[in-house]
PDB file of C-alpha atoms and ligand atoms in Angstrom:
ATOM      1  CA  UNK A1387       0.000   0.000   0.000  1.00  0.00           C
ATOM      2  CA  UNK A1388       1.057   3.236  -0.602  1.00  0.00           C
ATOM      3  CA  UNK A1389       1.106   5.792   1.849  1.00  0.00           C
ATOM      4  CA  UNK A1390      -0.255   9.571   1.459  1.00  0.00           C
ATOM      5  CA  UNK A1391       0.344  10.472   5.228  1.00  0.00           C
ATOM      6  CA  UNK A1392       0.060   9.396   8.290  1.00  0.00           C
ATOM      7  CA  UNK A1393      -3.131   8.524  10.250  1.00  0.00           C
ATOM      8  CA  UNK A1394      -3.756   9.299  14.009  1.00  0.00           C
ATOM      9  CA  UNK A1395      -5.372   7.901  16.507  1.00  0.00           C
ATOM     10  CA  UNK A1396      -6.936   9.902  19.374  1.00  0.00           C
ATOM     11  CA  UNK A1397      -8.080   7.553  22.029  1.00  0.00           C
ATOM     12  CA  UNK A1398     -10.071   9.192  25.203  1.00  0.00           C
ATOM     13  CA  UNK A1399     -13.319   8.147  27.533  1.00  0.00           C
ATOM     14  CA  UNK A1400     -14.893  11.583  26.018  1.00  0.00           C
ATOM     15  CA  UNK A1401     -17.277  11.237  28.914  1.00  0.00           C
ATOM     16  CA  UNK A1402     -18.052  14.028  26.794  1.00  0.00           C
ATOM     17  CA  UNK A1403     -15.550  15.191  24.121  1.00  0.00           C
ATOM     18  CA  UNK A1404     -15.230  18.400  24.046  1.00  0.00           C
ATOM     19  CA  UNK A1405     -12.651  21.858  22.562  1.00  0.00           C
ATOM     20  CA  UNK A1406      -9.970  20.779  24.595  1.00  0.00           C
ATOM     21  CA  UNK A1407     -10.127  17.320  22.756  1.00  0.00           C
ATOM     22  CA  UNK A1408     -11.026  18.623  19.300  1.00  0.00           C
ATOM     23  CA  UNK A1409      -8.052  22.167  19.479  1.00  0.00           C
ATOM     24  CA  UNK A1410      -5.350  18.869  20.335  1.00  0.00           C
ATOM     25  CA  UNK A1411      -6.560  17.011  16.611  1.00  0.00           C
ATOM     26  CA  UNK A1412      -6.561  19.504  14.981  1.00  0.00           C
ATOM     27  CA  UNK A1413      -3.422  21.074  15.432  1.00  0.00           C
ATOM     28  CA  UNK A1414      -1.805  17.618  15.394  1.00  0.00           C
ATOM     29  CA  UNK A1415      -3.511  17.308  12.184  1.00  0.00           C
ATOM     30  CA  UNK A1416      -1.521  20.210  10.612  1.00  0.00           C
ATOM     31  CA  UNK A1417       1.593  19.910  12.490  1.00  0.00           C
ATOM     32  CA  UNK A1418       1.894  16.266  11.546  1.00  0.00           C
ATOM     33  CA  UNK A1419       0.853  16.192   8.213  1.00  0.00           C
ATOM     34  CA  UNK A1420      -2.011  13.697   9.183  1.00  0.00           C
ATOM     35  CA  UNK A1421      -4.326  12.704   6.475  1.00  0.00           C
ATOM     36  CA  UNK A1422      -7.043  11.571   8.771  1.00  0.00           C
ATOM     37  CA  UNK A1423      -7.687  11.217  12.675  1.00  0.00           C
ATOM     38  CA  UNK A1424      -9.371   7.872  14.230  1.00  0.00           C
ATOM     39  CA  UNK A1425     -11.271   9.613  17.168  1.00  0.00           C
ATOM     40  CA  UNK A1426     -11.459   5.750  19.433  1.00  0.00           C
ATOM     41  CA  UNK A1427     -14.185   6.352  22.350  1.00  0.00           C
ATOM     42  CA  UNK A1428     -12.385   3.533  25.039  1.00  0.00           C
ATOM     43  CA  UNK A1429     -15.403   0.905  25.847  1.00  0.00           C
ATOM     44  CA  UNK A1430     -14.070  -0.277  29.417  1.00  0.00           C
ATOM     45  CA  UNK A1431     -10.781   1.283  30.314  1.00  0.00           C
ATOM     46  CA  UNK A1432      -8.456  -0.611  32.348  1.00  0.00           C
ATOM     47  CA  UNK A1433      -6.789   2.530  33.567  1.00  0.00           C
ATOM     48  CA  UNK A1434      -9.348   4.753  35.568  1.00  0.00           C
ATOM     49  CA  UNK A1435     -12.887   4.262  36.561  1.00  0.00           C
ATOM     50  CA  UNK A1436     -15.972   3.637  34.901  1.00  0.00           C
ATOM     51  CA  UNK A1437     -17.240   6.600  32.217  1.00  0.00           C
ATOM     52  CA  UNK A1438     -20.299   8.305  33.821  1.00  0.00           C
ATOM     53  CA  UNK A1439     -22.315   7.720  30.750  1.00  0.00           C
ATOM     54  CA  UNK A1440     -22.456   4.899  28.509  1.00  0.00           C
ATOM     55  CA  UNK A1441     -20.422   4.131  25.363  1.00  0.00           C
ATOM     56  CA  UNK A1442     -22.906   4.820  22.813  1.00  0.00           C
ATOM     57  CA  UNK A1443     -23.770   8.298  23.945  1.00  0.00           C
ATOM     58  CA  UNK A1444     -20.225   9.201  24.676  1.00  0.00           C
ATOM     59  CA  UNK A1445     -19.764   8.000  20.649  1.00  0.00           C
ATOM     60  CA  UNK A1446     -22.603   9.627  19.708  1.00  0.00           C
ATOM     61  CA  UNK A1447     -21.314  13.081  20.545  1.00  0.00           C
ATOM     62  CA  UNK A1448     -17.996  12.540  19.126  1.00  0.00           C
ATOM     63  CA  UNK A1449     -20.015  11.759  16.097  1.00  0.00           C
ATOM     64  CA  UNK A1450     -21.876  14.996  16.529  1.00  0.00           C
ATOM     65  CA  UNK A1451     -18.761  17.050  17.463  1.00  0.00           C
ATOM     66  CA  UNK A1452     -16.814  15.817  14.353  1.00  0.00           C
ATOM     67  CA  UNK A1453     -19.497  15.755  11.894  1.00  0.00           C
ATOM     68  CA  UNK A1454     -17.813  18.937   9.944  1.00  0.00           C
ATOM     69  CA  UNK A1455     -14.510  17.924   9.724  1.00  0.00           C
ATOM     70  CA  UNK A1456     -13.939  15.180   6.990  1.00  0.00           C
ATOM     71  CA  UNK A1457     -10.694  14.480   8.627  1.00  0.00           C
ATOM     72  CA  UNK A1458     -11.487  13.436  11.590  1.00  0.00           C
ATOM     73  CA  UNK A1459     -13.195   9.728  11.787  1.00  0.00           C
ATOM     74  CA  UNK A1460     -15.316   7.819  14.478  1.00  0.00           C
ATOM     75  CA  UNK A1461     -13.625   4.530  15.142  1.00  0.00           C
ATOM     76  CA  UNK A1462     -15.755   2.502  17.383  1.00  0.00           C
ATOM     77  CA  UNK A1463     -13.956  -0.733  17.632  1.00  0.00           C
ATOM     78  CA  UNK A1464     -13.195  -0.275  21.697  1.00  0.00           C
ATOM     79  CA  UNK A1465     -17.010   0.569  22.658  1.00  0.00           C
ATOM     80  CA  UNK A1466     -17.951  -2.915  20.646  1.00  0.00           C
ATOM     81  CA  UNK A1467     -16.056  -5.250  22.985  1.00  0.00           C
ATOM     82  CA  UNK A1468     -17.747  -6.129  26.582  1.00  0.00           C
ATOM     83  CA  UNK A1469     -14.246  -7.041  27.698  1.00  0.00           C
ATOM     84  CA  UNK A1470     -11.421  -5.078  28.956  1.00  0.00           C
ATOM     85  CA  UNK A1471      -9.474  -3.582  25.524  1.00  0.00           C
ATOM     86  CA  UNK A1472      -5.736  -2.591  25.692  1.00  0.00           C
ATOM     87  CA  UNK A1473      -4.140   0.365  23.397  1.00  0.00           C
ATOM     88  CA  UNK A1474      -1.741  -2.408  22.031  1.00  0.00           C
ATOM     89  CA  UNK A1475      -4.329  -4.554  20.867  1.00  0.00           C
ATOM     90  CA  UNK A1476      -6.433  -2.126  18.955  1.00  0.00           C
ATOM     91  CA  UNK A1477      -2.845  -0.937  17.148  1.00  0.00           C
ATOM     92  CA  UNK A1478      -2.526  -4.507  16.242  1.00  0.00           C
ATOM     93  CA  UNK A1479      -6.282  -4.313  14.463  1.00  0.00           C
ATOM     94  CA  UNK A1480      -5.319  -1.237  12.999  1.00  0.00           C
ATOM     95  CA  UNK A1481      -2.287  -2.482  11.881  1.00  0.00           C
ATOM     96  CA  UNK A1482      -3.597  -5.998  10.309  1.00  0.00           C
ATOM     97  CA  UNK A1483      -6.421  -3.488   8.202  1.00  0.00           C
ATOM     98  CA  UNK A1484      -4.414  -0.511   7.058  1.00  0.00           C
ATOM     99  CA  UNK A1485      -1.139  -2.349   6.280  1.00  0.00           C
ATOM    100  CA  UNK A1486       1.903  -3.256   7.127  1.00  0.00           C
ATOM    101  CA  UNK A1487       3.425   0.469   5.684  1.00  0.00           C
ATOM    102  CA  UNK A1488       0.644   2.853   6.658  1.00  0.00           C
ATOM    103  CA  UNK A1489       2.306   5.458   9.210  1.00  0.00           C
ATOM    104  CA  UNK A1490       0.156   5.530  12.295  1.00  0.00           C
ATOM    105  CA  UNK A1491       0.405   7.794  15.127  1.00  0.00           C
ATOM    106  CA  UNK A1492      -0.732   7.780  18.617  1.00  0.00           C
ATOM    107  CA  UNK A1493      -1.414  10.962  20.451  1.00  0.00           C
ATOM    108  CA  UNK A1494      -0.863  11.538  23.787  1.00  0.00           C
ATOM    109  CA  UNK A1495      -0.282  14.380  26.226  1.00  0.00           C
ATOM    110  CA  UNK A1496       3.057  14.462  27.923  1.00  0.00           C
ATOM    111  CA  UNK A1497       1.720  13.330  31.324  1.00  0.00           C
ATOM    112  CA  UNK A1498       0.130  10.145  29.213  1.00  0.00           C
ATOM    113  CA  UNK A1499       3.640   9.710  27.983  1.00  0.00           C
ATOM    114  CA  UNK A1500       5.866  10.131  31.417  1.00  0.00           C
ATOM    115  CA  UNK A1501       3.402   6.672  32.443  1.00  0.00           C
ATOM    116  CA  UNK A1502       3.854   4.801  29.268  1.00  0.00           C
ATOM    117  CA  UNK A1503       5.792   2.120  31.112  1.00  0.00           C
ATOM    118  CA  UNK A1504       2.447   1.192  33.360  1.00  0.00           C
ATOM    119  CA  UNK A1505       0.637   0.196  29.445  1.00  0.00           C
ATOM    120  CA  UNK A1506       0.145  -3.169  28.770  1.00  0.00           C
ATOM    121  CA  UNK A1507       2.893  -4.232  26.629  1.00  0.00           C
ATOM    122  CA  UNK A1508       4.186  -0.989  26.037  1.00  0.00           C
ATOM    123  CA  UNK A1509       6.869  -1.811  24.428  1.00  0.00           C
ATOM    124  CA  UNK A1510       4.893  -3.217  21.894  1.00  0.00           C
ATOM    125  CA  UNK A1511       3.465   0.088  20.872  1.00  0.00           C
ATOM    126  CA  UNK A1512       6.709   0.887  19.427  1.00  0.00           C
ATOM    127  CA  UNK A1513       6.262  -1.801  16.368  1.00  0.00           C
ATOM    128  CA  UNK A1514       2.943  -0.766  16.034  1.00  0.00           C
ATOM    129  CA  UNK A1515       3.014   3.195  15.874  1.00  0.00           C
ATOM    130  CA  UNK A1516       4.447   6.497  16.644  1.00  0.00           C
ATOM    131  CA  UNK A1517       3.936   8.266  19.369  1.00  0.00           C
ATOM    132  CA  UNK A1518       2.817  11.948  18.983  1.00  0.00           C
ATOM    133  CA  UNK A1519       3.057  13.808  22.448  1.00  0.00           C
ATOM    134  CA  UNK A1520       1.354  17.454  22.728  1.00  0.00           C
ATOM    135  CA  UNK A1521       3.010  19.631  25.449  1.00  0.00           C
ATOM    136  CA  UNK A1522       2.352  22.784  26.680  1.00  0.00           C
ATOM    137  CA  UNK A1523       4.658  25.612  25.049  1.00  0.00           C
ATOM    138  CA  UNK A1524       7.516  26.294  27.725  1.00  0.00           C
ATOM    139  CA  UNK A1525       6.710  23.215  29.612  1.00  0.00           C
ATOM    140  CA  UNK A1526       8.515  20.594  27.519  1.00  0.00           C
ATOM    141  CA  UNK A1527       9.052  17.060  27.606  1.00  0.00           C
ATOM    142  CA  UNK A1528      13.041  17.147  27.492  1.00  0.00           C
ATOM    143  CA  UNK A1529      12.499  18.996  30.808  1.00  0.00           C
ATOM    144  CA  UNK A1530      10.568  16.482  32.173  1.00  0.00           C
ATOM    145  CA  UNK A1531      11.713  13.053  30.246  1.00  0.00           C
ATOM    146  CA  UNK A1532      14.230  12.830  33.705  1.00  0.00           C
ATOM    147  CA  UNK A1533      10.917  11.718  35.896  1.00  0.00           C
ATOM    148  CA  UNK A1534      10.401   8.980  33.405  1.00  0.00           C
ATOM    149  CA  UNK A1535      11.698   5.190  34.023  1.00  0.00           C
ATOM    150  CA  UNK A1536      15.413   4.489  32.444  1.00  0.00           C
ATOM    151  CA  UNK A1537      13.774   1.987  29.784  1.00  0.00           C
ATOM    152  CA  UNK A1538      11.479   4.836  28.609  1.00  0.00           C
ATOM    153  CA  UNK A1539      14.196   7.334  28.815  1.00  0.00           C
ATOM    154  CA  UNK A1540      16.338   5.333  26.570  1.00  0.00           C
ATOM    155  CA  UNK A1541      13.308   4.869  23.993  1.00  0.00           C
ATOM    156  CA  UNK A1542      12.764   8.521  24.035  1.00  0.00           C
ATOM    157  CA  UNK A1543      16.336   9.306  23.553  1.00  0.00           C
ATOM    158  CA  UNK A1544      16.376   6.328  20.600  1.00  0.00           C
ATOM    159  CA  UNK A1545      13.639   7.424  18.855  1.00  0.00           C
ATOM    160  CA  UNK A1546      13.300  10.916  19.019  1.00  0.00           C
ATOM    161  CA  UNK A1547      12.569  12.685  15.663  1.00  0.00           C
ATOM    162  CA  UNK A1548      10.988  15.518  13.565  1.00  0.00           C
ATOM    163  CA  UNK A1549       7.166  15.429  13.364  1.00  0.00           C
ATOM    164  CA  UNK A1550       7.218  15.340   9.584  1.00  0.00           C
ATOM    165  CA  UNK A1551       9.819  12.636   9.100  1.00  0.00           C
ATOM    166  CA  UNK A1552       6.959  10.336  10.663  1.00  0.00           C
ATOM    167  CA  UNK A1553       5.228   9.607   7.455  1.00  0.00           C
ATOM    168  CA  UNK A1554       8.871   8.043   5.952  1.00  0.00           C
ATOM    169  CA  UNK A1555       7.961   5.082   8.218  1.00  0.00           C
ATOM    170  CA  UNK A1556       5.279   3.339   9.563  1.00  0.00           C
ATOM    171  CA  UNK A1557       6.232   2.879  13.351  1.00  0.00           C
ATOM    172  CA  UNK A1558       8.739   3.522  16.036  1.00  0.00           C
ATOM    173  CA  UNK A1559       9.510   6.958  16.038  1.00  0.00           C
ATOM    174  CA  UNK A1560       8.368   9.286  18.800  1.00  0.00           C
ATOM    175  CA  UNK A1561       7.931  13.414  18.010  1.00  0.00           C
ATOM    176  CA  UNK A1562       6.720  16.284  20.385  1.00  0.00           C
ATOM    177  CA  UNK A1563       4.272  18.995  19.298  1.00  0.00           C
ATOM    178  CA  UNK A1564       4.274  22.496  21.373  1.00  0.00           C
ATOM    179  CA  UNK A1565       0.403  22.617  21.381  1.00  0.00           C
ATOM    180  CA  UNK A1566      -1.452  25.297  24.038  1.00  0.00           C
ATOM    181  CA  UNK A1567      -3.920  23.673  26.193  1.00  0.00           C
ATOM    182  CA  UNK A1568      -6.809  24.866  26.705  1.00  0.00           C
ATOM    183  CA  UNK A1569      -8.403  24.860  30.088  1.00  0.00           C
ATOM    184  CA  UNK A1570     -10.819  22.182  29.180  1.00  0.00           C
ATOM    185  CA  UNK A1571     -12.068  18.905  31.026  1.00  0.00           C
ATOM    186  CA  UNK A1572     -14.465  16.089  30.941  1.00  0.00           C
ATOM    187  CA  UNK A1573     -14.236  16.698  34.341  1.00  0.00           C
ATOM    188  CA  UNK A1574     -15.395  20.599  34.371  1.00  0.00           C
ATOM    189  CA  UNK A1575     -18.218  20.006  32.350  1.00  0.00           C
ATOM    190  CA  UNK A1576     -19.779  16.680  34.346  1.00  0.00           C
ATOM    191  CA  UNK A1577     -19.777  19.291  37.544  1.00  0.00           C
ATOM    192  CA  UNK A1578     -20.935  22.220  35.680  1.00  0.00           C
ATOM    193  CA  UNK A1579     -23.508  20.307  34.464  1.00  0.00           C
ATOM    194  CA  UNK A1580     -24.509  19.073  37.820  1.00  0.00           C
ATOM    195  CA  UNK A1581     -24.051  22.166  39.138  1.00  0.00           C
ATOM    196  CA  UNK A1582     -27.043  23.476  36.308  1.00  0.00           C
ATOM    197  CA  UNK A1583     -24.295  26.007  35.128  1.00  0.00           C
ATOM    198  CA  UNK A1584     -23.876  26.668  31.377  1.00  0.00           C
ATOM    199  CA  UNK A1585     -21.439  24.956  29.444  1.00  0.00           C
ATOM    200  CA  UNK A1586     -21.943  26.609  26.412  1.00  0.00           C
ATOM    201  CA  UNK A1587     -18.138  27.297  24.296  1.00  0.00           C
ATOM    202  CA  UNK A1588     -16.883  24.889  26.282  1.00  0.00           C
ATOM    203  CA  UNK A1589     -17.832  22.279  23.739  1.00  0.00           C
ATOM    204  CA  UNK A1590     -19.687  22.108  19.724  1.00  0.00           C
ATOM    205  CA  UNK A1591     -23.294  23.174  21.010  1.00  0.00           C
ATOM    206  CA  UNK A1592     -24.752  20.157  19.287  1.00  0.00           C
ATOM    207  CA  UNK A1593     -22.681  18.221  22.113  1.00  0.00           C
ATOM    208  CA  UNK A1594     -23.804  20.427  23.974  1.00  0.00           C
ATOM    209  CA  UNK A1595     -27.822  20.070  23.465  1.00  0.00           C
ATOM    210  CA  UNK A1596     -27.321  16.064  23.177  1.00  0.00           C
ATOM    211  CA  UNK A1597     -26.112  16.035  27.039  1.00  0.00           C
ATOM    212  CA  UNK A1598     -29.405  18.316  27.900  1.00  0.00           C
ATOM    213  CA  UNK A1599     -31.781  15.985  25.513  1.00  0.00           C
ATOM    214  CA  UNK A1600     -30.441  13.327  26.874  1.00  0.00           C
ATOM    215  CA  UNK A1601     -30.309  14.529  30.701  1.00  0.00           C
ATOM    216  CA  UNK A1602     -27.028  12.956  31.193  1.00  0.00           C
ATOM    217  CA  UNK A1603     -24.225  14.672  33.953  1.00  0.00           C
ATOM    218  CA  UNK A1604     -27.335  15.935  35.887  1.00  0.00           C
ATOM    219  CA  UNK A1605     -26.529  13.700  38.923  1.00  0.00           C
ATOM    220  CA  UNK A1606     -22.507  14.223  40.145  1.00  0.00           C
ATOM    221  CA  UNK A1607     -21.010  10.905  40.719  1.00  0.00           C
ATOM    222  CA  UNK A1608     -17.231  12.298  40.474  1.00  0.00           C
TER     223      UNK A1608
HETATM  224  P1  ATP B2399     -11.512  13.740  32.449  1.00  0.00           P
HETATM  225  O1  ATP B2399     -11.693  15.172  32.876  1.00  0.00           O
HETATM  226  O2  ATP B2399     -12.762  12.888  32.606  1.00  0.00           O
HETATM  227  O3  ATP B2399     -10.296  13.091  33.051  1.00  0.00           O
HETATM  228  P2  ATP B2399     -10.428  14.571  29.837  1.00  0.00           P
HETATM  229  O4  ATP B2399     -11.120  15.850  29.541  1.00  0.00           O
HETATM  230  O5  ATP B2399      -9.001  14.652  30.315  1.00  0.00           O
HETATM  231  O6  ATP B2399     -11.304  13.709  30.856  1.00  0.00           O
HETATM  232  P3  ATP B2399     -10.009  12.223  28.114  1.00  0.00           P
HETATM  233  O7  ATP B2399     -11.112  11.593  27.345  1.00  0.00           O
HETATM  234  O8  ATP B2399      -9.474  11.487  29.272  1.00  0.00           O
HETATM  235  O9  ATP B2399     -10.544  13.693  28.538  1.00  0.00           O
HETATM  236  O10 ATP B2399      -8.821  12.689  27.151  1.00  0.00           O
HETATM  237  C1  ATP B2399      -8.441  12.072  25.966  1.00  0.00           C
HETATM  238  C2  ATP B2399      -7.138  12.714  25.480  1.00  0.00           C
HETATM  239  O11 ATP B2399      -7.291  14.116  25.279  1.00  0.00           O
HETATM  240  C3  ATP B2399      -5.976  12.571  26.486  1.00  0.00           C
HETATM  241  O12 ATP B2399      -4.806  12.243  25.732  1.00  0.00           O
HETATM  242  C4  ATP B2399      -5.859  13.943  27.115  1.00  0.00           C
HETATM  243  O13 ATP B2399      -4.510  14.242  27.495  1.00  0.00           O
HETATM  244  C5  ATP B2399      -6.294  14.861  25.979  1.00  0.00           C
HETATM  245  N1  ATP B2399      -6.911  16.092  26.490  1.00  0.00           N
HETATM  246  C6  ATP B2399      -7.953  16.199  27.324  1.00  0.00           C
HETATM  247  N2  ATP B2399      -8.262  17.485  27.577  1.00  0.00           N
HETATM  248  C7  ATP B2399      -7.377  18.236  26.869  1.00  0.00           C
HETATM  249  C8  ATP B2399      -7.148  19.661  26.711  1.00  0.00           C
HETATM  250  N3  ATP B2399      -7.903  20.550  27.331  1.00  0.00           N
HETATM  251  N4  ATP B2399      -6.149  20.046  25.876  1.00  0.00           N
HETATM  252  C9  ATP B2399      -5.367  19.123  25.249  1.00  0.00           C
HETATM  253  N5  ATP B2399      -5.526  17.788  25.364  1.00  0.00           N
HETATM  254  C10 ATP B2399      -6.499  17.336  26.155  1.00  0.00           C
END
């Protein structure tokens, strides 16, 4: 197969998505030369509680929030499966569909990145990807990368590399993109909206009148 960029792969609970989520793809999308992002909604993460709302209406509004922006894709592979689904595995499923030379890139903040060694099979992700890590301007990952275990150190010093060299190869290289947060989370918006305050430009409004159709966030549970 032959490649015309690289694809990237956004995965999140999006208990709901929302600008925070959507301002990271798309700058990754320009900085990295993507040619499409796979937004993955996680069905039962093994790394932090339970979503607040269930799988199909946290896909639903990524469908709604991405709906104008052919770029960006709803994958929906992780909310399928009742079991448990690791980030390795659903690289390998990527992997066996798009080809063995497709570029693919995982994005991550830095803070994902400094706990890459508690993944399952982390290693692994190496073969299967690139890693893509968005840090704050003047807060950069070099800075940081000494908090991080030796064996990621040394993969971070191995593999280090220009953004838009990714799409030369299909996996293995890891590239940093200064990308301003915004003040944005999941979490603000689950007590905002239990709180009855408005949440409006915080996320697309038609995410935004989904979680009000739908009554969901109404009751705080965290
Ligand atoms: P919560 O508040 O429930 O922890 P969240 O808003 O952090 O959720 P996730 O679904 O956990 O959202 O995030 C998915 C990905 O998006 C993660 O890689 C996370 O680092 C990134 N992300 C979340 N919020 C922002 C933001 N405001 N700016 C940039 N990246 C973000």
């Amino acid at each position: 197969m032959v490649s015309n960029g690289a694809v990237g792969i956004l995965g999140g609970t999006f208990d709901p998505i929302h600008y925070g989520h959507l301002r990271l793809a798309e700058e990754m999308l320009e900085l990295a030369k993507l040619r499409q992002i796979r937004f993955i909604p996680t069905g039962t993460p093994p790394h932090r509680g339970t979503p607040q709302v269930s799988a199909q209406h946290r896909s639903r509004m990524v469908q709604l929030a991405i709906a104008d922006q052919p770029a960006f894709v709803l994958d929906e592979r992780e909310v399928m499966r009742t079991t448990p689904c690791y980030t390795v595995d659903t690289l390998r499923e990527l992997r066996a569909e798009l080809g063995a030379a497709q570029p693919l890139c995982l994005l991550m903040g830095g803070d994902a990145f400094l706990q890459l060694h508690t993944w399952h099979e982390w290693e692994q992700l190496f073969e299967l990807a690139h890693i893509v890590v968005g840090y704050r301007p003047g807060f950069t990952l070099e800075e940081r990368i000494h908090t991080a275990t030796p064996a990621l150190r040394s993969h971070y010093q191995l593999r280090l590399c220009a953004a838009d060299a990714l799409s030369q190869q299909p996996a293995g290289g890891i590239a940093e993109l200064a990308i301003p947060k915004l003040e944005i989370s999941a979490t603000l918006i689950r007590s905002r909206v239990a709180e009855n305050c408005t949440i409006r430009y915080l996320l697309p409004n038609a995410v935004a009148d989904y979680i009000h159709q739908h009554h969901l966030y109404e009751h705080a549970n965290h």
